[in-house]
Amino acid sequence: MNAQLHGEALAALGHEPLDWRFKGLPASWSGRTAAQVSSLHPALFGDGPSGPVCVLAESALVHNLTSMAAWCAERGVELAPHGKTHMAPQLLARQFAAGACAVTAATVNQVRVFRAFGVSDVVLANEVVDLGGLAWLAAELDADPGFHAVCWADSVAGVELMTAALAGARRRVDVCVEVGMAGGRSGCRTDAEIDEVARAVAASPALRLVGIAGYEASAGQEVSPEATERVRAYLRGLRAATIRLAGLFETDAVIVSAGGSTYPDLVADELTGDWPAPLSVRTILRSGCYLTHDHGLYARTSPLQLQSALQVWAQVVSRPEPGLALVTMGRRDVSFDAGLPVPLSLPGCSVVKLDDQHAYVQLTEPDQAPVGAWLPFGISHPCTTFDKWQLILVLNDEHRVIEFVRTFF
Ligand SMILES: Cc1ncc(COP(=O)(O)O)c(C=O)c1O
């Protein structure tokens, strides 16, 4: 079943005034609400935005939502999209409407954001060892029988810490054992460790062992044949661990979870299909970047036919040298951890450097990008652009604003 969230909390976002808190908006919108302005479908540049401005293309969002839903159905996987990508309840509502079974979060704080919007199902794809976070999670589970959460464990020390912190909770916390890889991030490194942690979870009065989890991209997102074979071998290890521990799980629907946006095909290849009876498995993918895709990392590595939905528009403020344009977009506004932004309207030109508030665009022709021109830029890695914007404009194909998406980082 699709996960749920509260319609009233979402609707309340439309009543927020558009004011000085949100960069990029025309000053003339100030004081009016998001719902009032979007109902007028204003043209992006009609009221004079003061750049830069971050936008989402409605048609690309719809394409990606429907493509991913169809792909998951065909490949026999469920989708718990990673919410840390956008931290935007309105986008999550679209993902739930398209069939997502839960939201994935990386921290208890992110879970709190999604719970504030009434989200019913959460995959907390991380170890949780902070006492305050565990106390909050236990209270939230006890208060709402309709709230379902699962998190990871990768050490006996962590299991003991959780067990002590959760003493007195009425509901047990669901846990998957996280399997890691050499050179990767968290997760058990050996079969012996996986089995030991699984036995510790199963023996804990505060925890319920429900599955096996991992993140196949934790050592990188290369798509060479060698890297792909390493990822496949890692995923086969997850499958073997699930089969080995079959007798220990305390659920009829064992969770096997992996999968970002670079290798979802390999996850589906290796972690679906027949499992030995009586194992019954839910394979849950946690892709986050599929929703907006990009013009860099995921354009190069995604196996799906997706469209880039996220852009930042910025204005040329200076042309101090013939081949150089400076635009009003810097590290404060756009991702730079997985490649520099791409000037979409200037083929052959490139961004060569970012300062805090400026981008340096190297031009190929002297009459390109005059002072005052607005330029659209594609980005590489959506997660680190979203966190720079509290409000993002959704545009239709005529570049008119049809919605404002609020983020909570
Ligand atoms: C544990 C985990 N799962 C899923 C994802 C989502 O992957 P992607 O950002 O490629 O969509 C991430 C991303 O960092 C992650 O850390």
PDB file of C-alpha atoms in Angstrom, residues 52-289:
ATOM      1  CA  PRO A  52      19.396  33.566  -8.957  1.00  0.00           C
ATOM      2  CA  VAL A  53      16.205  31.522  -8.952  1.00  0.00           C
ATOM      3  CA  CYS A  54      15.764  27.759  -8.634  1.00  0.00           C
ATOM      4  CA  VAL A  55      13.078  26.055 -10.712  1.00  0.00           C
ATOM      5  CA  LEU A  56      11.588  22.616 -11.333  1.00  0.00           C
ATOM      6  CA  ALA A  57      10.030  21.635 -14.665  1.00  0.00           C
ATOM      7  CA  GLU A  58       6.578  20.128 -14.086  1.00  0.00           C
ATOM      8  CA  SER A  59       6.644  17.998 -17.237  1.00  0.00           C
ATOM      9  CA  ALA A  60      10.008  16.428 -16.311  1.00  0.00           C
ATOM     10  CA  LEU A  61       8.821  15.711 -12.760  1.00  0.00           C
ATOM     11  CA  VAL A  62       5.717  13.957 -14.096  1.00  0.00           C
ATOM     12  CA  HIS A  63       7.790  12.005 -16.621  1.00  0.00           C
ATOM     13  CA  ASN A  64      10.231  10.828 -13.944  1.00  0.00           C
ATOM     14  CA  LEU A  65       7.487   9.907 -11.452  1.00  0.00           C
ATOM     15  CA  THR A  66       5.570   7.825 -13.975  1.00  0.00           C
ATOM     16  CA  SER A  67       8.686   6.260 -15.537  1.00  0.00           C
ATOM     17  CA  MET A  68      10.044   5.187 -12.157  1.00  0.00           C
ATOM     18  CA  ALA A  69       6.679   3.827 -10.968  1.00  0.00           C
ATOM     19  CA  ALA A  70       6.318   1.773 -14.161  1.00  0.00           C
ATOM     20  CA  TRP A  71       9.922   0.555 -13.923  1.00  0.00           C
ATOM     21  CA  CYS A  72       9.514  -0.540 -10.272  1.00  0.00           C
ATOM     22  CA  ALA A  73       6.288  -2.407 -11.077  1.00  0.00           C
ATOM     23  CA  GLU A  74       7.939  -4.162 -14.015  1.00  0.00           C
ATOM     24  CA  ARG A  75      11.068  -5.104 -12.023  1.00  0.00           C
ATOM     25  CA  GLY A  76       9.182  -6.255  -8.910  1.00  0.00           C
ATOM     26  CA  VAL A  77      10.647  -3.737  -6.449  1.00  0.00           C
ATOM     27  CA  GLU A  78       8.995  -1.325  -4.037  1.00  0.00           C
ATOM     28  CA  LEU A  79      10.248   2.257  -3.788  1.00  0.00           C
ATOM     29  CA  ALA A  80      10.948   4.199  -0.571  1.00  0.00           C
ATOM     30  CA  PRO A  81      12.437   7.326  -2.199  1.00  0.00           C
ATOM     31  CA  HIS A  82      15.184   9.003  -0.209  1.00  0.00           C
ATOM     32  CA  GLY A  83      13.628  12.138   1.256  1.00  0.00           C
ATOM     33  CA  LYS A  84      17.001  13.711   2.096  1.00  0.00           C
ATOM     34  CA  THR A  85      17.315  14.550  -1.595  1.00  0.00           C
ATOM     35  CA  HIS A  86      14.616  17.242  -1.493  1.00  0.00           C
ATOM     36  CA  MET A  87      13.242  17.394   2.089  1.00  0.00           C
ATOM     37  CA  ALA A  88      10.070  18.689   0.428  1.00  0.00           C
ATOM     38  CA  PRO A  89       6.771  17.217   1.685  1.00  0.00           C
ATOM     39  CA  GLN A  90       4.986  18.409  -1.466  1.00  0.00           C
ATOM     40  CA  LEU A  91       7.346  16.374  -3.669  1.00  0.00           C
ATOM     41  CA  LEU A  92       7.027  13.430  -1.308  1.00  0.00           C
ATOM     42  CA  ALA A  93       3.230  13.609  -1.663  1.00  0.00           C
ATOM     43  CA  ARG A  94       3.691  13.218  -5.428  1.00  0.00           C
ATOM     44  CA  GLN A  95       5.977  10.213  -4.844  1.00  0.00           C
ATOM     45  CA  PHE A  96       3.413   8.600  -2.533  1.00  0.00           C
ATOM     46  CA  ALA A  97       0.649   9.259  -5.085  1.00  0.00           C
ATOM     47  CA  ALA A  98       2.827   7.474  -7.656  1.00  0.00           C
ATOM     48  CA  GLY A  99       2.987   4.401  -5.408  1.00  0.00           C
ATOM     49  CA  ALA A 100       5.960   4.844  -3.044  1.00  0.00           C
ATOM     50  CA  CYS A 101       5.675   2.578   0.012  1.00  0.00           C
ATOM     51  CA  ALA A 102       7.576   4.825   2.472  1.00  0.00           C
ATOM     52  CA  VAL A 103       9.996   7.723   2.656  1.00  0.00           C
ATOM     53  CA  THR A 104      13.669   7.048   3.375  1.00  0.00           C
ATOM     54  CA  ALA A 105      15.459   9.344   5.813  1.00  0.00           C
ATOM     55  CA  ALA A 106      19.085   9.570   6.944  1.00  0.00           C
ATOM     56  CA  THR A 107      18.590  11.026  10.448  1.00  0.00           C
ATOM     57  CA  VAL A 108      15.999  11.168  13.216  1.00  0.00           C
ATOM     58  CA  ASN A 109      15.700  14.907  12.538  1.00  0.00           C
ATOM     59  CA  GLN A 110      14.629  14.182   8.964  1.00  0.00           C
ATOM     60  CA  VAL A 111      12.075  11.681  10.278  1.00  0.00           C
ATOM     61  CA  ARG A 112      10.719  14.433  12.566  1.00  0.00           C
ATOM     62  CA  VAL A 113      10.212  16.706   9.556  1.00  0.00           C
ATOM     63  CA  PHE A 114       8.264  14.010   7.699  1.00  0.00           C
ATOM     64  CA  ARG A 115       6.242  13.130  10.820  1.00  0.00           C
ATOM     65  CA  ALA A 116       5.259  16.805  11.129  1.00  0.00           C
ATOM     66  CA  PHE A 117       3.501  16.214   7.802  1.00  0.00           C
ATOM     67  CA  GLY A 118       1.895  12.997   9.070  1.00  0.00           C
ATOM     68  CA  VAL A 119       4.037  10.542   7.075  1.00  0.00           C
ATOM     69  CA  SER A 120       3.020   7.000   8.032  1.00  0.00           C
ATOM     70  CA  ASP A 121       5.952   4.887   6.789  1.00  0.00           C
ATOM     71  CA  VAL A 122       9.662   5.623   7.182  1.00  0.00           C
ATOM     72  CA  VAL A 123      12.851   3.768   6.326  1.00  0.00           C
ATOM     73  CA  LEU A 124      15.582   5.322   8.466  1.00  0.00           C
ATOM     74  CA  ALA A 125      18.523   4.098   6.396  1.00  0.00           C
ATOM     75  CA  ASN A 126      21.111   4.538   9.096  1.00  0.00           C
ATOM     76  CA  GLU A 127      22.253   3.368  12.499  1.00  0.00           C
ATOM     77  CA  VAL A 128      20.468   5.279  15.296  1.00  0.00           C
ATOM     78  CA  VAL A 129      22.498   5.605  18.475  1.00  0.00           C
ATOM     79  CA  ASP A 130      21.523   9.005  19.916  1.00  0.00           C
ATOM     80  CA  LEU A 131      19.532   8.632  23.105  1.00  0.00           C
ATOM     81  CA  GLY A 132      17.302  11.635  22.410  1.00  0.00           C
ATOM     82  CA  GLY A 133      16.501  10.366  18.921  1.00  0.00           C
ATOM     83  CA  LEU A 134      15.702   6.858  20.167  1.00  0.00           C
ATOM     84  CA  ALA A 135      13.489   8.242  22.957  1.00  0.00           C
ATOM     85  CA  TRP A 136      11.599  10.360  20.415  1.00  0.00           C
ATOM     86  CA  LEU A 137      11.214   7.408  18.014  1.00  0.00           C
ATOM     87  CA  ALA A 138       9.898   5.137  20.805  1.00  0.00           C
ATOM     88  CA  ALA A 139       7.380   7.769  21.950  1.00  0.00           C
ATOM     89  CA  GLU A 140       6.241   8.391  18.364  1.00  0.00           C
ATOM     90  CA  LEU A 141       5.755   4.646  17.719  1.00  0.00           C
ATOM     91  CA  ASP A 142       3.881   4.200  21.018  1.00  0.00           C
ATOM     92  CA  ALA A 143       1.624   7.177  20.308  1.00  0.00           C
ATOM     93  CA  ASP A 144       0.600   6.111  16.799  1.00  0.00           C
ATOM     94  CA  PRO A 145      -0.079   2.465  15.893  1.00  0.00           C
ATOM     95  CA  GLY A 146      -0.291   3.556  12.240  1.00  0.00           C
ATOM     96  CA  PHE A 147       3.339   4.743  12.214  1.00  0.00           C
ATOM     97  CA  HIS A 148       5.821   2.219  10.791  1.00  0.00           C
ATOM     98  CA  ALA A 149       9.583   2.762  10.969  1.00  0.00           C
ATOM     99  CA  VAL A 150      12.617   0.598  10.310  1.00  0.00           C
ATOM    100  CA  CYS A 151      16.270   1.470  10.918  1.00  0.00           C
ATOM    101  CA  TRP A 152      19.660  -0.232  10.592  1.00  0.00           C
ATOM    102  CA  ALA A 153      22.157  -1.790  13.019  1.00  0.00           C
ATOM    103  CA  ASP A 154      25.730  -2.834  12.199  1.00  0.00           C
ATOM    104  CA  SER A 155      27.292  -3.551  15.608  1.00  0.00           C
ATOM    105  CA  VAL A 156      26.530  -5.391  18.831  1.00  0.00           C
ATOM    106  CA  ALA A 157      27.526  -2.197  20.681  1.00  0.00           C
ATOM    107  CA  GLY A 158      24.829  -0.315  18.760  1.00  0.00           C
ATOM    108  CA  VAL A 159      22.245  -3.007  19.484  1.00  0.00           C
ATOM    109  CA  GLU A 160      23.071  -2.841  23.211  1.00  0.00           C
ATOM    110  CA  LEU A 161      22.847   0.926  23.198  1.00  0.00           C
ATOM    111  CA  MET A 162      19.459   0.830  21.444  1.00  0.00           C
ATOM    112  CA  THR A 163      18.165  -1.871  23.767  1.00  0.00           C
ATOM    113  CA  ALA A 164      19.075   0.161  26.861  1.00  0.00           C
ATOM    114  CA  ALA A 165      17.663   3.408  25.427  1.00  0.00           C
ATOM    115  CA  LEU A 166      14.381   1.747  24.418  1.00  0.00           C
ATOM    116  CA  ALA A 167      13.698  -0.011  27.758  1.00  0.00           C
ATOM    117  CA  GLY A 168      10.121   0.815  28.699  1.00  0.00           C
ATOM    118  CA  ALA A 169       8.900   1.387  25.110  1.00  0.00           C
ATOM    119  CA  ARG A 170       5.703  -0.528  24.342  1.00  0.00           C
ATOM    120  CA  ARG A 171       6.469  -1.224  20.647  1.00  0.00           C
ATOM    121  CA  ARG A 172       9.690  -2.817  19.502  1.00  0.00           C
ATOM    122  CA  VAL A 173      11.741  -0.949  16.881  1.00  0.00           C
ATOM    123  CA  ASP A 174      12.129  -2.756  13.545  1.00  0.00           C
ATOM    124  CA  VAL A 175      15.751  -3.253  12.500  1.00  0.00           C
ATOM    125  CA  CYS A 176      17.596  -4.437   9.390  1.00  0.00           C
ATOM    126  CA  VAL A 177      21.215  -5.535   9.706  1.00  0.00           C
ATOM    127  CA  GLU A 178      23.311  -3.293   7.492  1.00  0.00           C
ATOM    128  CA  VAL A 179      25.854  -4.992   5.263  1.00  0.00           C
ATOM    129  CA  GLY A 180      28.790  -2.787   4.206  1.00  0.00           C
ATOM    130  CA  MET A 181      31.748  -3.181   1.884  1.00  0.00           C
ATOM    131  CA  ALA A 182      35.497  -2.712   2.166  1.00  0.00           C
ATOM    132  CA  GLY A 183      36.291   0.921   1.392  1.00  0.00           C
ATOM    133  CA  GLY A 184      32.621   1.839   1.835  1.00  0.00           C
ATOM    134  CA  ARG A 185      30.663   3.487   4.635  1.00  0.00           C
ATOM    135  CA  SER A 186      28.797   1.895   7.565  1.00  0.00           C
ATOM    136  CA  GLY A 187      27.684  -1.759   7.572  1.00  0.00           C
ATOM    137  CA  CYS A 188      29.151  -5.078   8.743  1.00  0.00           C
ATOM    138  CA  ARG A 189      32.215  -6.118   6.774  1.00  0.00           C
ATOM    139  CA  THR A 190      32.170  -9.917   7.283  1.00  0.00           C
ATOM    140  CA  ASP A 191      29.586 -12.706   7.317  1.00  0.00           C
ATOM    141  CA  ALA A 192      30.512 -13.447  10.937  1.00  0.00           C
ATOM    142  CA  GLU A 193      29.745  -9.838  11.926  1.00  0.00           C
ATOM    143  CA  ILE A 194      26.451  -9.838  10.021  1.00  0.00           C
ATOM    144  CA  ASP A 195      25.350 -13.021  11.787  1.00  0.00           C
ATOM    145  CA  GLU A 196      26.471 -11.806  15.208  1.00  0.00           C
ATOM    146  CA  VAL A 197      24.580  -8.509  14.859  1.00  0.00           C
ATOM    147  CA  ALA A 198      21.490 -10.319  13.544  1.00  0.00           C
ATOM    148  CA  ARG A 199      21.521 -12.663  16.561  1.00  0.00           C
ATOM    149  CA  ALA A 200      21.924  -9.680  18.923  1.00  0.00           C
ATOM    150  CA  VAL A 201      18.948  -7.874  17.324  1.00  0.00           C
ATOM    151  CA  ALA A 202      16.813 -11.029  17.455  1.00  0.00           C
ATOM    152  CA  ALA A 203      17.658 -11.479  21.140  1.00  0.00           C
ATOM    153  CA  SER A 204      16.888  -7.870  22.092  1.00  0.00           C
ATOM    154  CA  PRO A 205      13.545  -7.319  23.881  1.00  0.00           C
ATOM    155  CA  ALA A 206      13.380  -3.809  22.378  1.00  0.00           C
ATOM    156  CA  LEU A 207      14.095  -4.676  18.719  1.00  0.00           C
ATOM    157  CA  ARG A 208      12.572  -6.821  15.978  1.00  0.00           C
ATOM    158  CA  LEU A 209      14.801  -8.251  13.231  1.00  0.00           C
ATOM    159  CA  VAL A 210      12.968  -7.602   9.946  1.00  0.00           C
ATOM    160  CA  GLY A 211      15.584  -7.695   7.196  1.00  0.00           C
ATOM    161  CA  ILE A 212      18.929  -6.968   5.558  1.00  0.00           C
ATOM    162  CA  ALA A 213      20.001  -3.655   4.070  1.00  0.00           C
ATOM    163  CA  GLY A 214      22.909  -2.051   2.291  1.00  0.00           C
ATOM    164  CA  TYR A 215      23.983   0.791   0.015  1.00  0.00           C
ATOM    165  CA  GLU A 216      25.754  -0.472  -3.085  1.00  0.00           C
ATOM    166  CA  ALA A 217      27.041   3.027  -4.040  1.00  0.00           C
ATOM    167  CA  SER A 218      28.834   3.692  -0.764  1.00  0.00           C
ATOM    168  CA  ALA A 219      32.225   3.128  -2.431  1.00  0.00           C
ATOM    169  CA  GLY A 220      31.447   5.263  -5.510  1.00  0.00           C
ATOM    170  CA  GLN A 221      29.212   5.671  -8.555  1.00  0.00           C
ATOM    171  CA  GLU A 222      31.415   4.494 -11.394  1.00  0.00           C
ATOM    172  CA  VAL A 223      29.701   2.532 -14.139  1.00  0.00           C
ATOM    173  CA  SER A 224      32.731   0.732 -15.593  1.00  0.00           C
ATOM    174  CA  PRO A 225      32.405  -3.049 -16.095  1.00  0.00           C
ATOM    175  CA  GLU A 226      34.740  -3.647 -13.115  1.00  0.00           C
ATOM    176  CA  ALA A 227      32.748  -1.345 -10.790  1.00  0.00           C
ATOM    177  CA  THR A 228      29.488  -2.900 -11.962  1.00  0.00           C
ATOM    178  CA  GLU A 229      30.816  -6.388 -11.214  1.00  0.00           C
ATOM    179  CA  ARG A 230      31.915  -5.248  -7.728  1.00  0.00           C
ATOM    180  CA  VAL A 231      28.404  -3.904  -7.083  1.00  0.00           C
ATOM    181  CA  ARG A 232      26.826  -7.151  -8.300  1.00  0.00           C
ATOM    182  CA  ALA A 233      29.106  -9.208  -6.027  1.00  0.00           C
ATOM    183  CA  TYR A 234      28.188  -6.980  -3.083  1.00  0.00           C
ATOM    184  CA  LEU A 235      24.453  -7.382  -3.813  1.00  0.00           C
ATOM    185  CA  ARG A 236      24.878 -11.151  -4.064  1.00  0.00           C
ATOM    186  CA  GLY A 237      26.355 -10.949  -0.551  1.00  0.00           C
ATOM    187  CA  LEU A 238      23.137  -9.270   0.633  1.00  0.00           C
ATOM    188  CA  ARG A 239      21.121 -12.042  -0.955  1.00  0.00           C
ATOM    189  CA  ALA A 240      23.280 -14.742   0.660  1.00  0.00           C
ATOM    190  CA  ALA A 241      22.979 -13.090   4.091  1.00  0.00           C
ATOM    191  CA  THR A 242      19.182 -12.945   3.758  1.00  0.00           C
ATOM    192  CA  ILE A 243      19.010 -16.648   2.924  1.00  0.00           C
ATOM    193  CA  ARG A 244      21.464 -17.599   5.674  1.00  0.00           C
ATOM    194  CA  LEU A 245      19.503 -15.707   8.335  1.00  0.00           C
ATOM    195  CA  ALA A 246      16.032 -16.770   7.128  1.00  0.00           C
ATOM    196  CA  GLY A 247      15.216 -18.556  10.395  1.00  0.00           C
ATOM    197  CA  LEU A 248      15.968 -15.498  12.542  1.00  0.00           C
ATOM    198  CA  PHE A 249      13.636 -12.900  10.996  1.00  0.00           C
ATOM    199  CA  GLU A 250      10.593 -11.969  13.057  1.00  0.00           C
ATOM    200  CA  THR A 251       8.307 -11.058  10.172  1.00  0.00           C
ATOM    201  CA  ASP A 252       6.543 -12.827   7.304  1.00  0.00           C
ATOM    202  CA  ALA A 253       7.620 -10.124   4.843  1.00  0.00           C
ATOM    203  CA  VAL A 254      11.405  -9.849   5.135  1.00  0.00           C
ATOM    204  CA  ILE A 255      12.824  -6.513   3.954  1.00  0.00           C
ATOM    205  CA  VAL A 256      15.807  -6.544   1.607  1.00  0.00           C
ATOM    206  CA  SER A 257      16.724  -2.920   0.887  1.00  0.00           C
ATOM    207  CA  ALA A 258      19.414  -1.356  -1.289  1.00  0.00           C
ATOM    208  CA  GLY A 259      19.562   0.988  -4.223  1.00  0.00           C
ATOM    209  CA  GLY A 260      20.286   4.603  -5.028  1.00  0.00           C
ATOM    210  CA  SER A 261      19.794   6.126  -8.486  1.00  0.00           C
ATOM    211  CA  THR A 262      22.939   4.788 -10.184  1.00  0.00           C
ATOM    212  CA  TYR A 263      22.495   1.010  -9.881  1.00  0.00           C
ATOM    213  CA  PRO A 264      18.732   0.323  -9.430  1.00  0.00           C
ATOM    214  CA  ASP A 265      18.886  -2.149 -12.344  1.00  0.00           C
ATOM    215  CA  LEU A 266      21.590  -4.187 -10.614  1.00  0.00           C
ATOM    216  CA  VAL A 267      19.574  -4.183  -7.369  1.00  0.00           C
ATOM    217  CA  ALA A 268      16.535  -5.471  -9.261  1.00  0.00           C
ATOM    218  CA  ASP A 269      18.659  -8.084 -11.075  1.00  0.00           C
ATOM    219  CA  GLU A 270      20.288  -9.446  -7.931  1.00  0.00           C
ATOM    220  CA  LEU A 271      17.645  -8.982  -5.222  1.00  0.00           C
ATOM    221  CA  THR A 272      14.350  -9.961  -6.842  1.00  0.00           C
ATOM    222  CA  GLY A 273      13.217 -13.259  -8.344  1.00  0.00           C
ATOM    223  CA  ASP A 274      12.880 -16.536  -6.525  1.00  0.00           C
ATOM    224  CA  TRP A 275      13.875 -16.819  -2.894  1.00  0.00           C
ATOM    225  CA  PRO A 276      14.026 -20.256  -1.229  1.00  0.00           C
ATOM    226  CA  ALA A 277      10.764 -21.156   0.542  1.00  0.00           C
ATOM    227  CA  PRO A 278       9.484 -20.184   3.029  1.00  0.00           C
ATOM    228  CA  LEU A 279      11.276 -16.807   2.660  1.00  0.00           C
ATOM    229  CA  SER A 280       8.947 -14.076   1.490  1.00  0.00           C
ATOM    230  CA  VAL A 281      10.857 -10.909   0.571  1.00  0.00           C
ATOM    231  CA  ARG A 282       9.982  -7.252  -0.072  1.00  0.00           C
ATOM    232  CA  THR A 283      12.776  -5.696  -2.143  1.00  0.00           C
ATOM    233  CA  ILE A 284      12.793  -1.976  -1.304  1.00  0.00           C
ATOM    234  CA  LEU A 285      14.734   0.503  -3.444  1.00  0.00           C
ATOM    235  CA  ARG A 286      15.667   3.886  -1.905  1.00  0.00           C
ATOM    236  CA  SER A 287      16.488   6.004  -4.940  1.00  0.00           C
ATOM    237  CA  GLY A 288      16.191   9.752  -4.304  1.00  0.00           C
ATOM    238  CA  CYS A 289      17.748  11.547  -7.296  1.00  0.00           C
TER     239      CYS A 289
END
